[in-house]
Structures are given as structure tokens and as C-alpha cells.
PDB file of C-alpha atoms in Angstrom:
ATOM      1  CA  MET A   1      43.736  81.837-150.954  1.00  0.00           C
ATOM      2  CA  LYS A   2      41.503  83.510-148.372  1.00  0.00           C
ATOM      3  CA  ARG A   3      39.305  81.698-145.865  1.00  0.00           C
ATOM      4  CA  ILE A   4      35.833  83.198-146.258  1.00  0.00           C
ATOM      5  CA  LEU A   5      32.556  82.567-144.457  1.00  0.00           C
ATOM      6  CA  ILE A   6      29.242  83.276-146.194  1.00  0.00           C
ATOM      7  CA  SER A   7      26.176  83.229-143.953  1.00  0.00           C
ATOM      8  CA  GLY A   8      23.099  82.479-146.009  1.00  0.00           C
ATOM      9  CA  GLY A   9      25.414  80.780-148.472  1.00  0.00           C
ATOM     10  CA  ALA A  10      22.759  78.381-149.781  1.00  0.00           C
ATOM     11  CA  GLY A  11      20.400  81.197-150.677  1.00  0.00           C
ATOM     12  CA  PHE A  12      19.855  82.852-154.032  1.00  0.00           C
ATOM     13  CA  ILE A  13      22.596  85.474-153.693  1.00  0.00           C
ATOM     14  CA  GLY A  14      24.816  83.485-151.340  1.00  0.00           C
ATOM     15  CA  SER A  15      25.108  80.471-153.647  1.00  0.00           C
ATOM     16  CA  HIS A  16      26.221  82.649-156.564  1.00  0.00           C
ATOM     17  CA  LEU A  17      28.783  84.270-154.272  1.00  0.00           C
ATOM     18  CA  CYS A  18      30.041  80.835-153.158  1.00  0.00           C
ATOM     19  CA  GLU A  19      30.582  79.842-156.794  1.00  0.00           C
ATOM     20  CA  ARG A  20      32.428  83.033-157.637  1.00  0.00           C
ATOM     21  CA  LEU A  21      34.728  82.996-154.593  1.00  0.00           C
ATOM     22  CA  LEU A  22      35.543  79.306-155.027  1.00  0.00           C
ATOM     23  CA  GLY A  23      36.294  79.969-158.673  1.00  0.00           C
ATOM     24  CA  GLU A  24      38.823  82.577-157.571  1.00  0.00           C
ATOM     25  CA  GLY A  25      40.674  79.971-155.488  1.00  0.00           C
ATOM     26  CA  ASN A  26      39.355  80.760-152.011  1.00  0.00           C
ATOM     27  CA  ASP A  27      38.424  78.473-149.134  1.00  0.00           C
ATOM     28  CA  VAL A  28      34.686  78.972-148.477  1.00  0.00           C
ATOM     29  CA  ILE A  29      32.486  78.042-145.516  1.00  0.00           C
ATOM     30  CA  CYS A  30      28.780  78.150-146.345  1.00  0.00           C
ATOM     31  CA  LEU A  31      26.601  78.715-143.268  1.00  0.00           C
ATOM     32  CA  ASP A  32      22.832  78.268-143.685  1.00  0.00           C
ATOM     33  CA  ASN A  33      19.791  77.048-141.745  1.00  0.00           C
ATOM     34  CA  TYR A  34      17.829  76.374-144.975  1.00  0.00           C
ATOM     35  CA  PHE A  35      14.829  78.494-144.010  1.00  0.00           C
ATOM     36  CA  THR A  36      14.910  80.124-147.432  1.00  0.00           C
ATOM     37  CA  GLY A  37      18.149  78.641-148.785  1.00  0.00           C
ATOM     38  CA  HIS A  38      18.187  75.370-150.731  1.00  0.00           C
ATOM     39  CA  LYS A  39      20.691  72.545-150.778  1.00  0.00           C
ATOM     40  CA  SER A  40      20.074  72.290-154.514  1.00  0.00           C
ATOM     41  CA  ASN A  41      21.732  75.689-154.950  1.00  0.00           C
ATOM     42  CA  ILE A  42      25.061  74.390-153.662  1.00  0.00           C
ATOM     43  CA  ARG A  43      24.885  70.641-154.330  1.00  0.00           C
ATOM     44  CA  HIS A  44      27.212  70.932-157.312  1.00  0.00           C
ATOM     45  CA  LEU A  45      29.834  72.537-155.051  1.00  0.00           C
ATOM     46  CA  LEU A  46      29.932  69.809-152.402  1.00  0.00           C
ATOM     47  CA  ALA A  47      32.758  67.894-154.041  1.00  0.00           C
ATOM     48  CA  HIS A  48      34.943  70.986-154.256  1.00  0.00           C
ATOM     49  CA  PRO A  49      37.980  70.516-151.972  1.00  0.00           C
ATOM     50  CA  ASN A  50      37.805  74.119-150.709  1.00  0.00           C
ATOM     51  CA  PHE A  51      34.088  74.130-149.892  1.00  0.00           C
ATOM     52  CA  GLU A  52      32.531  73.391-146.511  1.00  0.00           C
ATOM     53  CA  VAL A  53      28.837  73.494-145.538  1.00  0.00           C
ATOM     54  CA  VAL A  54      27.577  73.994-141.995  1.00  0.00           C
ATOM     55  CA  ARG A  55      23.904  73.885-141.056  1.00  0.00           C
ATOM     56  CA  HIS A  56      23.528  76.684-138.526  1.00  0.00           C
ATOM     57  CA  ASP A  57      21.186  79.521-137.567  1.00  0.00           C
ATOM     58  CA  ILE A  58      23.162  82.716-137.022  1.00  0.00           C
ATOM     59  CA  ILE A  59      20.916  83.954-134.220  1.00  0.00           C
ATOM     60  CA  TYR A  60      23.104  81.573-132.194  1.00  0.00           C
ATOM     61  CA  PRO A  61      26.863  82.149-131.839  1.00  0.00           C
ATOM     62  CA  TYR A  62      29.232  80.429-134.232  1.00  0.00           C
ATOM     63  CA  THR A  63      33.017  80.434-134.314  1.00  0.00           C
ATOM     64  CA  ALA A  64      35.397  79.798-137.174  1.00  0.00           C
ATOM     65  CA  GLU A  65      38.830  81.039-138.115  1.00  0.00           C
ATOM     66  CA  VAL A  66      38.161  83.178-141.176  1.00  0.00           C
ATOM     67  CA  GLU A  67      39.594  86.295-142.783  1.00  0.00           C
ATOM     68  CA  GLU A  68      36.395  87.610-144.384  1.00  0.00           C
ATOM     69  CA  ILE A  69      32.678  87.303-143.663  1.00  0.00           C
ATOM     70  CA  TYR A  70      29.813  88.036-146.027  1.00  0.00           C
ATOM     71  CA  ASN A  71      26.722  88.270-143.821  1.00  0.00           C
ATOM     72  CA  LEU A  72      23.793  87.554-146.159  1.00  0.00           C
ATOM     73  CA  ALA A  73      21.591  85.457-143.880  1.00  0.00           C
ATOM     74  CA  CYS A  74      18.027  86.792-143.702  1.00  0.00           C
ATOM     75  CA  PRO A  75      14.790  86.086-145.576  1.00  0.00           C
ATOM     76  CA  ALA A  76      14.492  88.854-148.163  1.00  0.00           C
ATOM     77  CA  SER A  77      11.106  88.404-149.838  1.00  0.00           C
ATOM     78  CA  PRO A  78       7.936  89.715-148.140  1.00  0.00           C
ATOM     79  CA  ILE A  79       6.282  86.288-148.147  1.00  0.00           C
ATOM     80  CA  TYR A  80       9.135  84.797-146.141  1.00  0.00           C
ATOM     81  CA  TYR A  81      10.087  87.659-143.854  1.00  0.00           C
ATOM     82  CA  GLN A  82       6.455  88.314-142.896  1.00  0.00           C
ATOM     83  CA  HIS A  83       5.881  84.618-142.186  1.00  0.00           C
ATOM     84  CA  ASP A  84       7.760  84.962-138.872  1.00  0.00           C
ATOM     85  CA  PRO A  85       8.472  88.662-138.305  1.00  0.00           C
ATOM     86  CA  ILE A  86      10.078  88.123-134.898  1.00  0.00           C
ATOM     87  CA  LYS A  87      12.488  85.582-136.365  1.00  0.00           C
ATOM     88  CA  THR A  88      13.255  87.986-139.212  1.00  0.00           C
ATOM     89  CA  THR A  89      14.254  90.736-136.798  1.00  0.00           C
ATOM     90  CA  GLN A  90      16.277  88.284-134.715  1.00  0.00           C
ATOM     91  CA  THR A  91      18.183  87.168-137.795  1.00  0.00           C
ATOM     92  CA  SER A  92      18.962  90.740-138.813  1.00  0.00           C
ATOM     93  CA  VAL A  93      19.972  91.950-135.354  1.00  0.00           C
ATOM     94  CA  LEU A  94      21.277  88.952-133.391  1.00  0.00           C
ATOM     95  CA  GLY A  95      22.770  87.491-136.545  1.00  0.00           C
ATOM     96  CA  ALA A  96      24.664  90.702-137.236  1.00  0.00           C
ATOM     97  CA  LEU A  97      25.901  90.782-133.635  1.00  0.00           C
ATOM     98  CA  ASN A  98      27.219  87.228-133.891  1.00  0.00           C
ATOM     99  CA  MET A  99      28.899  87.756-137.251  1.00  0.00           C
ATOM    100  CA  LEU A 100      30.422  91.060-136.122  1.00  0.00           C
ATOM    101  CA  GLY A 101      31.692  89.354-132.971  1.00  0.00           C
ATOM    102  CA  MET A 102      33.389  86.699-135.079  1.00  0.00           C
ATOM    103  CA  ALA A 103      34.948  89.357-137.321  1.00  0.00           C
ATOM    104  CA  LYS A 104      36.261  91.158-134.237  1.00  0.00           C
ATOM    105  CA  TYR A 105      37.675  87.930-132.752  1.00  0.00           C
ATOM    106  CA  ASN A 106      39.452  87.079-136.006  1.00  0.00           C
ATOM    107  CA  ARG A 107      40.514  90.645-136.719  1.00  0.00           C
ATOM    108  CA  GLY A 108      38.887  90.054-140.069  1.00  0.00           C
ATOM    109  CA  LYS A 109      36.717  91.983-142.447  1.00  0.00           C
ATOM    110  CA  ILE A 110      32.927  91.763-142.731  1.00  0.00           C
ATOM    111  CA  LEU A 111      30.480  92.810-145.422  1.00  0.00           C
ATOM    112  CA  GLN A 112      26.910  93.310-144.216  1.00  0.00           C
ATOM    113  CA  ALA A 113      24.175  92.784-146.792  1.00  0.00           C
ATOM    114  CA  SER A 114      21.645  95.545-146.302  1.00  0.00           C
ATOM    115  CA  THR A 115      18.803  96.505-148.580  1.00  0.00           C
ATOM    116  CA  SER A 116      17.075  99.271-150.477  1.00  0.00           C
ATOM    117  CA  GLU A 117      14.210  98.678-148.042  1.00  0.00           C
ATOM    118  CA  VAL A 118      16.041 100.897-145.539  1.00  0.00           C
ATOM    119  CA  TYR A 119      14.783 103.798-147.673  1.00  0.00           C
ATOM    120  CA  GLY A 120      11.172 102.683-147.181  1.00  0.00           C
ATOM    121  CA  ASP A 121       8.707 104.469-149.469  1.00  0.00           C
ATOM    122  CA  PRO A 122      11.225 107.141-150.458  1.00  0.00           C
ATOM    123  CA  LEU A 123      10.469 110.837-150.734  1.00  0.00           C
ATOM    124  CA  ILE A 124      13.745 111.410-152.627  1.00  0.00           C
ATOM    125  CA  HIS A 125      14.255 109.933-156.092  1.00  0.00           C
ATOM    126  CA  PRO A 126      16.608 108.348-157.007  1.00  0.00           C
ATOM    127  CA  GLN A 127      17.872 107.253-153.611  1.00  0.00           C
ATOM    128  CA  LYS A 128      21.341 108.322-152.458  1.00  0.00           C
ATOM    129  CA  GLU A 129      23.206 106.724-149.571  1.00  0.00           C
ATOM    130  CA  GLU A 130      22.956 109.834-147.393  1.00  0.00           C
ATOM    131  CA  TYR A 131      19.140 109.735-147.536  1.00  0.00           C
ATOM    132  CA  TRP A 132      17.796 108.508-144.175  1.00  0.00           C
ATOM    133  CA  GLY A 133      14.615 107.020-145.572  1.00  0.00           C
ATOM    134  CA  HIS A 134      10.855 107.194-145.076  1.00  0.00           C
ATOM    135  CA  VAL A 135      10.041 103.999-143.198  1.00  0.00           C
ATOM    136  CA  ASN A 136       6.999 102.906-141.205  1.00  0.00           C
ATOM    137  CA  PRO A 137       8.504 101.352-138.033  1.00  0.00           C
ATOM    138  CA  LEU A 138       5.174  99.709-137.119  1.00  0.00           C
ATOM    139  CA  GLY A 139       4.044  98.249-140.450  1.00  0.00           C
ATOM    140  CA  VAL A 140       4.032  94.667-141.687  1.00  0.00           C
ATOM    141  CA  ARG A 141       7.337  95.220-143.505  1.00  0.00           C
ATOM    142  CA  SER A 142       9.045  96.792-140.492  1.00  0.00           C
ATOM    143  CA  CYS A 143      10.476  93.489-139.227  1.00  0.00           C
ATOM    144  CA  TYR A 144      12.753  93.497-142.265  1.00  0.00           C
ATOM    145  CA  ASP A 145      13.182  97.238-142.841  1.00  0.00           C
ATOM    146  CA  GLU A 146      13.991  98.099-139.226  1.00  0.00           C
ATOM    147  CA  GLY A 147      15.987  94.915-138.713  1.00  0.00           C
ATOM    148  CA  LYS A 148      18.321  95.878-141.539  1.00  0.00           C
ATOM    149  CA  ARG A 149      18.527  99.483-140.329  1.00  0.00           C
ATOM    150  CA  CYS A 150      19.544  98.219-136.891  1.00  0.00           C
ATOM    151  CA  ALA A 151      22.089  95.876-138.458  1.00  0.00           C
ATOM    152  CA  GLU A 152      23.665  98.842-140.260  1.00  0.00           C
ATOM    153  CA  SER A 153      23.849 100.702-136.941  1.00  0.00           C
ATOM    154  CA  LEU A 154      25.596  97.746-135.300  1.00  0.00           C
ATOM    155  CA  VAL A 155      28.088  97.515-138.143  1.00  0.00           C
ATOM    156  CA  MET A 156      29.024 101.165-137.737  1.00  0.00           C
ATOM    157  CA  SER A 157      29.249 100.809-133.941  1.00  0.00           C
ATOM    158  CA  TYR A 158      31.660  97.869-134.249  1.00  0.00           C
ATOM    159  CA  HIS A 159      33.716  99.873-136.711  1.00  0.00           C
ATOM    160  CA  ARG A 160      33.900 102.966-134.500  1.00  0.00           C
ATOM    161  CA  GLN A 161      34.174 101.264-131.106  1.00  0.00           C
ATOM    162  CA  HIS A 162      36.281  98.196-131.924  1.00  0.00           C
ATOM    163  CA  GLY A 163      38.000  99.122-135.169  1.00  0.00           C
ATOM    164  CA  VAL A 164      36.436  96.212-137.058  1.00  0.00           C
ATOM    165  CA  ARG A 165      36.866  96.522-140.819  1.00  0.00           C
ATOM    166  CA  THR A 166      33.298  96.726-142.050  1.00  0.00           C
ATOM    167  CA  LYS A 167      31.456  97.238-145.336  1.00  0.00           C
ATOM    168  CA  ILE A 168      27.745  97.837-145.938  1.00  0.00           C
ATOM    169  CA  VAL A 169      26.069  97.124-149.266  1.00  0.00           C
ATOM    170  CA  ARG A 170      22.505  98.227-149.925  1.00  0.00           C
ATOM    171  CA  ILE A 171      21.119  95.737-152.419  1.00  0.00           C
ATOM    172  CA  PHE A 172      18.397  96.796-154.848  1.00  0.00           C
ATOM    173  CA  ASN A 173      15.985  94.397-156.579  1.00  0.00           C
ATOM    174  CA  THR A 174      18.084  91.479-157.806  1.00  0.00           C
ATOM    175  CA  TYR A 175      16.981  88.571-159.988  1.00  0.00           C
ATOM    176  CA  GLY A 176      18.446  85.619-161.847  1.00  0.00           C
ATOM    177  CA  PRO A 177      18.782  81.818-161.814  1.00  0.00           C
ATOM    178  CA  LYS A 178      18.347  80.085-158.439  1.00  0.00           C
ATOM    179  CA  MET A 179      15.547  82.389-157.318  1.00  0.00           C
ATOM    180  CA  ASP A 180      12.958  80.488-155.315  1.00  0.00           C
ATOM    181  CA  ILE A 181       9.955  79.602-157.436  1.00  0.00           C
ATOM    182  CA  ASN A 182       7.626  80.451-154.544  1.00  0.00           C
ATOM    183  CA  ASP A 183       9.319  83.503-153.058  1.00  0.00           C
ATOM    184  CA  GLY A 184       6.656  85.952-154.217  1.00  0.00           C
ATOM    185  CA  ARG A 185       9.098  88.429-155.753  1.00  0.00           C
ATOM    186  CA  VAL A 186       7.859  90.244-158.796  1.00  0.00           C
ATOM    187  CA  VAL A 187      10.320  88.832-161.362  1.00  0.00           C
ATOM    188  CA  SER A 188       9.930  85.193-160.321  1.00  0.00           C
ATOM    189  CA  ASN A 189       6.161  85.612-159.928  1.00  0.00           C
ATOM    190  CA  PHE A 190       5.697  87.016-163.407  1.00  0.00           C
ATOM    191  CA  ILE A 191       7.962  84.460-165.093  1.00  0.00           C
ATOM    192  CA  VAL A 192       6.375  81.452-163.399  1.00  0.00           C
ATOM    193  CA  GLN A 193       2.839  82.721-164.030  1.00  0.00           C
ATOM    194  CA  ALA A 194       3.654  83.377-167.693  1.00  0.00           C
ATOM    195  CA  LEU A 195       5.278  79.960-168.216  1.00  0.00           C
ATOM    196  CA  ARG A 196       2.275  78.279-166.619  1.00  0.00           C
ATOM    197  CA  GLY A 197      -0.179  80.301-168.691  1.00  0.00           C
ATOM    198  CA  GLU A 198      -1.727  81.816-165.582  1.00  0.00           C
ATOM    199  CA  ASP A 199      -2.910  85.376-165.099  1.00  0.00           C
ATOM    200  CA  ILE A 200      -0.073  87.727-164.238  1.00  0.00           C
ATOM    201  CA  THR A 201      -0.946  89.478-160.995  1.00  0.00           C
ATOM    202  CA  ILE A 202       0.049  93.109-160.606  1.00  0.00           C
ATOM    203  CA  TYR A 203      -0.501  94.679-157.215  1.00  0.00           C
ATOM    204  CA  GLY A 204      -1.798  98.216-157.650  1.00  0.00           C
ATOM    205  CA  ASP A 205      -2.065 100.037-160.971  1.00  0.00           C
ATOM    206  CA  GLY A 206       1.306  98.819-162.257  1.00  0.00           C
ATOM    207  CA  ASN A 207       2.764 102.311-162.496  1.00  0.00           C
ATOM    208  CA  GLN A 208       4.999 101.860-159.459  1.00  0.00           C
ATOM    209  CA  THR A 209       8.632 101.586-160.518  1.00  0.00           C
ATOM    210  CA  ARG A 210      11.550  99.318-159.714  1.00  0.00           C
ATOM    211  CA  SER A 211      15.139  98.962-160.918  1.00  0.00           C
ATOM    212  CA  PHE A 212      16.128  95.372-161.630  1.00  0.00           C
ATOM    213  CA  GLN A 213      19.685  94.094-161.252  1.00  0.00           C
ATOM    214  CA  TYR A 214      21.021  90.799-162.570  1.00  0.00           C
ATOM    215  CA  ILE A 215      22.733  88.603-159.993  1.00  0.00           C
ATOM    216  CA  ASP A 216      26.183  88.610-161.664  1.00  0.00           C
ATOM    217  CA  ASP A 217      26.370  92.402-161.453  1.00  0.00           C
ATOM    218  CA  LEU A 218      25.542  92.321-157.738  1.00  0.00           C
ATOM    219  CA  VAL A 219      28.177  89.683-156.952  1.00  0.00           C
ATOM    220  CA  GLU A 220      30.804  91.683-158.840  1.00  0.00           C
ATOM    221  CA  GLY A 221      29.928  94.827-156.887  1.00  0.00           C
ATOM    222  CA  MET A 222      30.014  93.059-153.532  1.00  0.00           C
ATOM    223  CA  ILE A 223      33.433  91.537-154.155  1.00  0.00           C
ATOM    224  CA  ARG A 224      34.832  94.866-155.298  1.00  0.00           C
ATOM    225  CA  LEU A 225      33.462  96.540-152.175  1.00  0.00           C
ATOM    226  CA  MET A 226      35.090  93.912-149.974  1.00  0.00           C
ATOM    227  CA  ASP A 227      38.426  93.691-151.790  1.00  0.00           C
ATOM    228  CA  ASP A 228      39.110  96.957-153.557  1.00  0.00           C
ATOM    229  CA  THR A 229      38.121  99.740-151.155  1.00  0.00           C
ATOM    230  CA  PRO A 230      40.223 101.184-148.295  1.00  0.00           C
ATOM    231  CA  ASP A 231      39.639  99.847-144.784  1.00  0.00           C
ATOM    232  CA  ASP A 232      38.364 103.240-143.645  1.00  0.00           C
ATOM    233  CA  PHE A 233      35.640 103.181-146.302  1.00  0.00           C
ATOM    234  CA  THR A 234      32.608 101.458-144.765  1.00  0.00           C
ATOM    235  CA  GLY A 235      29.833 102.487-147.120  1.00  0.00           C
ATOM    236  CA  PRO A 236      26.940 102.075-147.286  1.00  0.00           C
ATOM    237  CA  VAL A 237      27.033 101.670-151.044  1.00  0.00           C
ATOM    238  CA  ASN A 238      24.013 101.226-153.298  1.00  0.00           C
ATOM    239  CA  ILE A 239      24.439  98.270-155.646  1.00  0.00           C
ATOM    240  CA  GLY A 240      21.698  98.183-158.236  1.00  0.00           C
ATOM    241  CA  ASN A 241      20.779  98.924-161.819  1.00  0.00           C
ATOM    242  CA  PRO A 242      19.669 102.547-162.240  1.00  0.00           C
ATOM    243  CA  HIS A 243      17.449 101.807-165.241  1.00  0.00           C
ATOM    244  CA  GLU A 244      13.884 102.241-163.984  1.00  0.00           C
ATOM    245  CA  PHE A 245      10.849 100.279-165.194  1.00  0.00           C
ATOM    246  CA  THR A 246       7.222 100.237-164.191  1.00  0.00           C
ATOM    247  CA  ILE A 247       5.812  96.946-162.957  1.00  0.00           C
ATOM    248  CA  GLY A 248       3.444  97.008-165.917  1.00  0.00           C
ATOM    249  CA  GLU A 249       6.385  97.279-168.322  1.00  0.00           C
ATOM    250  CA  LEU A 250       8.069  94.317-166.628  1.00  0.00           C
ATOM    251  CA  ALA A 251       4.918  92.207-166.971  1.00  0.00           C
ATOM    252  CA  ARG A 252       4.616  92.979-170.689  1.00  0.00           C
ATOM    253  CA  GLU A 253       8.306  92.217-171.237  1.00  0.00           C
ATOM    254  CA  VAL A 254       7.952  88.813-169.560  1.00  0.00           C
ATOM    255  CA  ILE A 255       4.856  87.975-171.613  1.00  0.00           C
ATOM    256  CA  GLU A 256       6.715  88.823-174.829  1.00  0.00           C
ATOM    257  CA  LEU A 257       9.874  86.882-173.960  1.00  0.00           C
ATOM    258  CA  THR A 258       7.973  83.772-172.854  1.00  0.00           C
ATOM    259  CA  GLY A 259       5.466  83.891-175.722  1.00  0.00           C
ATOM    260  CA  SER A 260       2.746  83.484-173.110  1.00  0.00           C
ATOM    261  CA  ARG A 261      -0.956  84.178-173.555  1.00  0.00           C
ATOM    262  CA  SER A 262      -1.276  85.221-169.924  1.00  0.00           C
ATOM    263  CA  GLN A 263      -3.548  88.130-169.129  1.00  0.00           C
ATOM    264  CA  ILE A 264      -2.658  90.883-166.667  1.00  0.00           C
ATOM    265  CA  VAL A 265      -4.929  91.283-163.650  1.00  0.00           C
ATOM    266  CA  HIS A 266      -4.718  93.892-160.909  1.00  0.00           C
ATOM    267  CA  LEU A 267      -4.973  93.252-157.167  1.00  0.00           C
ATOM    268  CA  PRO A 268      -4.887  95.690-154.204  1.00  0.00           C
ATOM    269  CA  LEU A 269      -1.504  97.183-153.346  1.00  0.00           C
ATOM    270  CA  PRO A 270       0.035  95.668-150.177  1.00  0.00           C
ATOM    271  CA  GLU A 271       0.603  97.830-147.116  1.00  0.00           C
ATOM    272  CA  ASP A 272       3.669 100.122-147.292  1.00  0.00           C
ATOM    273  CA  ASP A 273       4.604  98.953-150.782  1.00  0.00           C
ATOM    274  CA  PRO A 274       6.915 101.683-152.169  1.00  0.00           C
ATOM    275  CA  ARG A 275       5.836 103.651-155.231  1.00  0.00           C
ATOM    276  CA  GLN A 276       9.358 104.244-156.526  1.00  0.00           C
ATOM    277  CA  ARG A 277      12.692 102.520-156.109  1.00  0.00           C
ATOM    278  CA  GLN A 278      15.776 103.534-158.075  1.00  0.00           C
ATOM    279  CA  PRO A 279      19.404 103.588-156.893  1.00  0.00           C
ATOM    280  CA  ASP A 280      21.788 106.454-157.335  1.00  0.00           C
ATOM    281  CA  ILE A 281      25.008 104.512-158.017  1.00  0.00           C
ATOM    282  CA  THR A 282      27.381 107.475-158.216  1.00  0.00           C
ATOM    283  CA  LEU A 283      29.266 106.295-155.127  1.00  0.00           C
ATOM    284  CA  ALA A 284      29.620 102.742-156.471  1.00  0.00           C
ATOM    285  CA  ARG A 285      31.034 104.091-159.707  1.00  0.00           C
ATOM    286  CA  GLN A 286      33.554 106.189-157.779  1.00  0.00           C
ATOM    287  CA  MET A 287      34.677 103.630-155.209  1.00  0.00           C
ATOM    288  CA  LEU A 288      34.349 100.270-156.962  1.00  0.00           C
ATOM    289  CA  GLY A 289      36.664 100.763-159.911  1.00  0.00           C
ATOM    290  CA  ASN A 290      34.049 102.179-162.289  1.00  0.00           C
ATOM    291  CA  TRP A 291      31.669  99.344-161.459  1.00  0.00           C
ATOM    292  CA  GLU A 292      28.637  99.442-163.708  1.00  0.00           C
ATOM    293  CA  PRO A 293      25.792  96.970-164.306  1.00  0.00           C
ATOM    294  CA  THR A 294      26.512  95.135-167.555  1.00  0.00           C
ATOM    295  CA  VAL A 295      23.473  92.856-167.894  1.00  0.00           C
ATOM    296  CA  GLN A 296      20.388  94.753-169.005  1.00  0.00           C
ATOM    297  CA  LEU A 297      16.857  93.644-168.262  1.00  0.00           C
ATOM    298  CA  ARG A 298      15.976  91.835-171.458  1.00  0.00           C
ATOM    299  CA  GLU A 299      19.168  89.744-171.458  1.00  0.00           C
ATOM    300  CA  GLY A 300      18.843  88.933-167.752  1.00  0.00           C
ATOM    301  CA  LEU A 301      15.206  87.965-168.120  1.00  0.00           C
ATOM    302  CA  ARG A 302      16.054  85.522-170.924  1.00  0.00           C
ATOM    303  CA  LYS A 303      18.588  83.770-168.688  1.00  0.00           C
ATOM    304  CA  THR A 304      16.175  83.693-165.757  1.00  0.00           C
ATOM    305  CA  ILE A 305      13.304  82.405-167.906  1.00  0.00           C
ATOM    306  CA  GLY A 306      15.551  79.594-169.135  1.00  0.00           C
ATOM    307  CA  TYR A 307      16.269  78.604-165.546  1.00  0.00           C
ATOM    308  CA  PHE A 308      12.598  78.537-164.560  1.00  0.00           C
ATOM    309  CA  GLU A 309      11.699  76.566-167.687  1.00  0.00           C
ATOM    310  CA  GLU A 310      14.076  73.832-166.514  1.00  0.00           C
ATOM    311  CA  VAL A 311      12.657  73.908-162.980  1.00  0.00           C
ATOM    312  CA  LEU A 312       9.061  73.689-164.197  1.00  0.00           C
ATOM    313  CA  THR A 313       9.826  70.731-166.487  1.00  0.00           C
ATOM    314  CA  ARG A 314      10.816  68.908-163.281  1.00  0.00           C
ATOM    315  CA  GLY A 315       7.494  69.779-161.688  1.00  0.00           C
ATOM    316  CA  GLY A 316       8.896  72.713-159.785  1.00  0.00           C
ATOM    317  CA  VAL A 317      11.520  70.589-158.002  1.00  0.00           C
ATOM    318  CA  ARG A 318      15.079  71.903-157.951  1.00  0.00           C
ATOM    319  CA  ARG A 319      17.970  69.473-158.154  1.00  0.00           C
TER     320      ARG A 319
END
């Protein structure tokens, strides 16, 4: 049994990670301020004898005796991270400082959740970890993009200066059950609009591409990065599904799987929205025990649609 802290543990990704780590026999502390996380995501875990929940905002210091930290706390969808851009940057930067400080104090190991957004609107395709990115530091997305880039810098500084055992994962578009119905991400948007019979809104011409990863594949990759790589291997490592789809293809797939009569409508492309996003996962395959995404888009969408069907039958309220 390991004692593990997950910041952002009530969020979409964090709650799945809590389930997996508890299932493996670990003692888990879930830290969350519920800005984007939901108690409903972890309610079924509350009776577990090895599970503890603490309501806390990681921009303020927190201390616990733990062996591993997964630092996931930060709003990750544009609707939420642009709602309070200063708070978003604080969470990325001050939150990383506080979690790294706790890892140093405990002589523990920390995994920092970064993002494909550090590549910005990439000029290299697909994106490899050594690519430095093409990011607008002044745009409306910069609070998140630059916050995560700074967090990566802090992680490497703690590793070099203090010898903290650190890991960086760059997460590409991830979807699955427990996504927020109102988070504005493309997969949840399309599914909810299709199930409601509303127009499906595509921003831009729909030819921009994304690579969609099911949540179980991400959790598997993160745990392998934390547990199965040498201490001197910090990453960053891209974790994503390299199969590339246009947004228009995704919309048509959702319409088919839901049996919806929704029509596709086009709206203006948001500022700094990337035209292409596809991970090169060569490094993950090499370092994570031949890790490979196993859930392809159609299968993952069916599972996610089933989840949202249940949520919508309750009037959009999650239990």
C-alpha cells in the first residue's frame, strides 16, 4: 500500500485515477476545491476505508505525509479556465509550487499533469516532446497555456536543484464518463447537443483535427509513468491517441451513434484555436512498457454517450 495524494481528485480525470489507485490497494487522499470537480464523481468512494477527501485550494499550502502526488488540479476546458484567467494561472503556478514543496518535504515522487496546449497552434505535426511549441503568450488561452509551461519549468527546477523525483505528462484530448455536461469541450458538447436534438455547433470549417483519447488509456499511461520508469526519467511524455480525426468527422460519428436528427451549424473559430493536434507517442511506447491506447473512438464514444444519456434522464443532475 502506498499513500497517494491526488490534487483535483474530484475532477473528470482525478476521480478515475482515485478509483484505479484505490482498486490497487492504495491509501488515497483526494484534494479538491470543487471549482470544476464534482462530489458526485467520488461519492461512491466515500465509504472506502482507504479514501479521504479534503476540500482545499492548492494555491494555498497544504501538508500531508504521502509517498506520491498526482498534481491534476486546474480547470482544463476553455470555458472554465477563461472564466477567471488570473485564478487559472495561480492554480498552475502556485499550485505546482505547493505540491512540489510537499513532495520535497516528504522525499516523495510527484507527477505533474501538463497538456498538449503547451504546443499551442503547432507548426510541427505530429507533436514530439522536444518541440518547444508555437504559443501566443498574450492571448485569451495564455492563462492556461503559459501556466502549464511555467509549471513544467518549476518541476524541472525542483528536480535539478533539489533532487525531487518528478514526472511530467502532457495530456492530449481526453474524454469519457464523468465529463462535465457544461464544460464546453468538443466531445461532451456534441454528445449533449445530439441527445437533446439540438444543432451541433462546429467552430470554424470543421477541418481542424484532434486526436481523442479515452480516459482509461490515460489513467493507465499516467500510472505507468509514475511507477514503471526510472527516477532519472522525468519526461515530459505525450499521452494521447495518435489517430487523428477532423471535428466534422467527430460530429458525424456522434450523430450516427446517437441516432440524432441534429443538424451541423458552423460558428466563428475562437481566438488561437489550434488547427492540428496529434501526439507522437513514440516515447510513451518506449518508456511505458509498450503502452498503447486500446479504446478506439467509436467504442469510447458509445460508453460516453451511455453516461450522458443517464445524466440527461435526471435532468442534467449528476448523482
